[in-house]
């Protein structure tokens, strides 16, 4: 079984300029992230809270070229 720290270390090099919306994993991500101004920690909201918040952020930035490439 992989630990959360290990998973985030695999993901981090592929981040680019993406926003990261995290919950409990912020304690690990905070040690890895090099773009703290693009990190948003929501703590532990109700089920689906992270996903709907992240979707709202993505929709608000849909005009950015990097967002259009991912959609």
Short mmCIF file of C-alpha atoms in Angstrom, two decimals:
data_model
loop_
_atom_site.label_atom_id
_atom_site.label_comp_id
_atom_site.label_asym_id
_atom_site.label_seq_id
_atom_site.Cartn_x
_atom_site.Cartn_y
_atom_site.Cartn_z
CA UNK A 1 0.00 0.00 0.00
CA UNK A 2 1.32 3.45 -0.91
CA UNK A 3 1.38 6.22 1.64
CA UNK A 4 -0.18 9.58 0.83
CA UNK A 5 3.25 11.24 0.88
CA UNK A 6 4.49 8.84 -1.80
CA UNK A 7 1.47 9.44 -4.01
CA UNK A 8 1.83 13.22 -3.81
CA UNK A 9 5.55 13.01 -4.62
CA UNK A 10 4.65 11.14 -7.82
CA UNK A 11 2.02 13.73 -8.78
CA UNK A 12 4.00 16.88 -7.90
CA UNK A 13 6.35 16.95 -10.94
CA UNK A 14 3.31 16.91 -13.27
CA UNK A 15 1.47 19.78 -11.61
CA UNK A 16 2.42 22.56 -14.00
CA UNK A 17 0.48 25.70 -13.02
CA UNK A 18 -2.58 23.82 -11.78
CA UNK A 19 -4.44 24.77 -8.64
CA UNK A 20 -4.39 22.10 -5.94
CA UNK A 21 -7.46 21.75 -3.74
CA UNK A 22 -6.62 19.53 -0.81
CA UNK A 23 -8.12 18.37 2.43
CA UNK A 24 -6.39 16.24 5.00
CA UNK A 25 -3.46 15.65 2.66
CA UNK A 26 -2.37 19.29 3.04
CA UNK A 27 0.03 18.29 5.80
CA UNK A 28 1.98 16.26 3.23
CA UNK A 29 1.41 18.50 0.21
CA UNK A 30 2.61 21.57 2.09
CA UNK A 31 6.06 19.98 2.40
CA UNK A 32 6.21 19.17 -1.35
CA UNK A 33 4.56 22.15 -3.04
CA UNK A 34 6.70 24.83 -4.62
CA UNK A 35 3.70 27.01 -5.56
CA UNK A 36 1.98 27.69 -2.26
CA UNK A 37 0.05 30.62 -3.79
CA UNK A 38 -1.79 28.05 -5.96
CA UNK A 39 -2.67 25.68 -3.08
CA UNK A 40 -6.10 25.72 -1.43
CA UNK A 41 -6.83 23.67 1.64
CA UNK A 42 -10.47 23.05 2.52
CA UNK A 43 -9.84 20.92 5.56
CA UNK A 44 -12.47 18.19 5.73
CA UNK A 45 -15.77 19.35 4.15
CA UNK A 46 -18.80 17.14 3.65
CA UNK A 47 -18.78 14.45 0.96
CA UNK A 48 -18.03 15.95 -2.44
CA UNK A 49 -17.03 19.32 -1.02
CA UNK A 50 -13.55 19.28 -2.53
CA UNK A 51 -14.72 18.22 -5.98
CA UNK A 52 -17.48 20.81 -6.30
CA UNK A 53 -15.19 23.59 -5.04
CA UNK A 54 -12.45 22.56 -7.49
CA UNK A 55 -14.97 22.41 -10.34
CA UNK A 56 -16.09 25.94 -9.54
CA UNK A 57 -12.48 27.15 -9.65
CA UNK A 58 -11.90 25.41 -12.97
CA UNK A 59 -15.05 26.88 -14.51
CA UNK A 60 -14.06 30.35 -13.31
CA UNK A 61 -10.76 30.01 -15.21
CA UNK A 62 -12.06 28.37 -18.37
CA UNK A 63 -10.62 31.19 -20.50
CA UNK A 64 -7.05 30.25 -19.60
CA UNK A 65 -5.25 28.25 -22.28
CA UNK A 66 -4.09 25.60 -19.81
CA UNK A 67 -7.71 25.02 -18.71
CA UNK A 68 -8.98 24.62 -22.28
CA UNK A 69 -6.31 22.00 -22.97
CA UNK A 70 -7.44 19.88 -20.02
CA UNK A 71 -11.20 20.05 -20.68
#
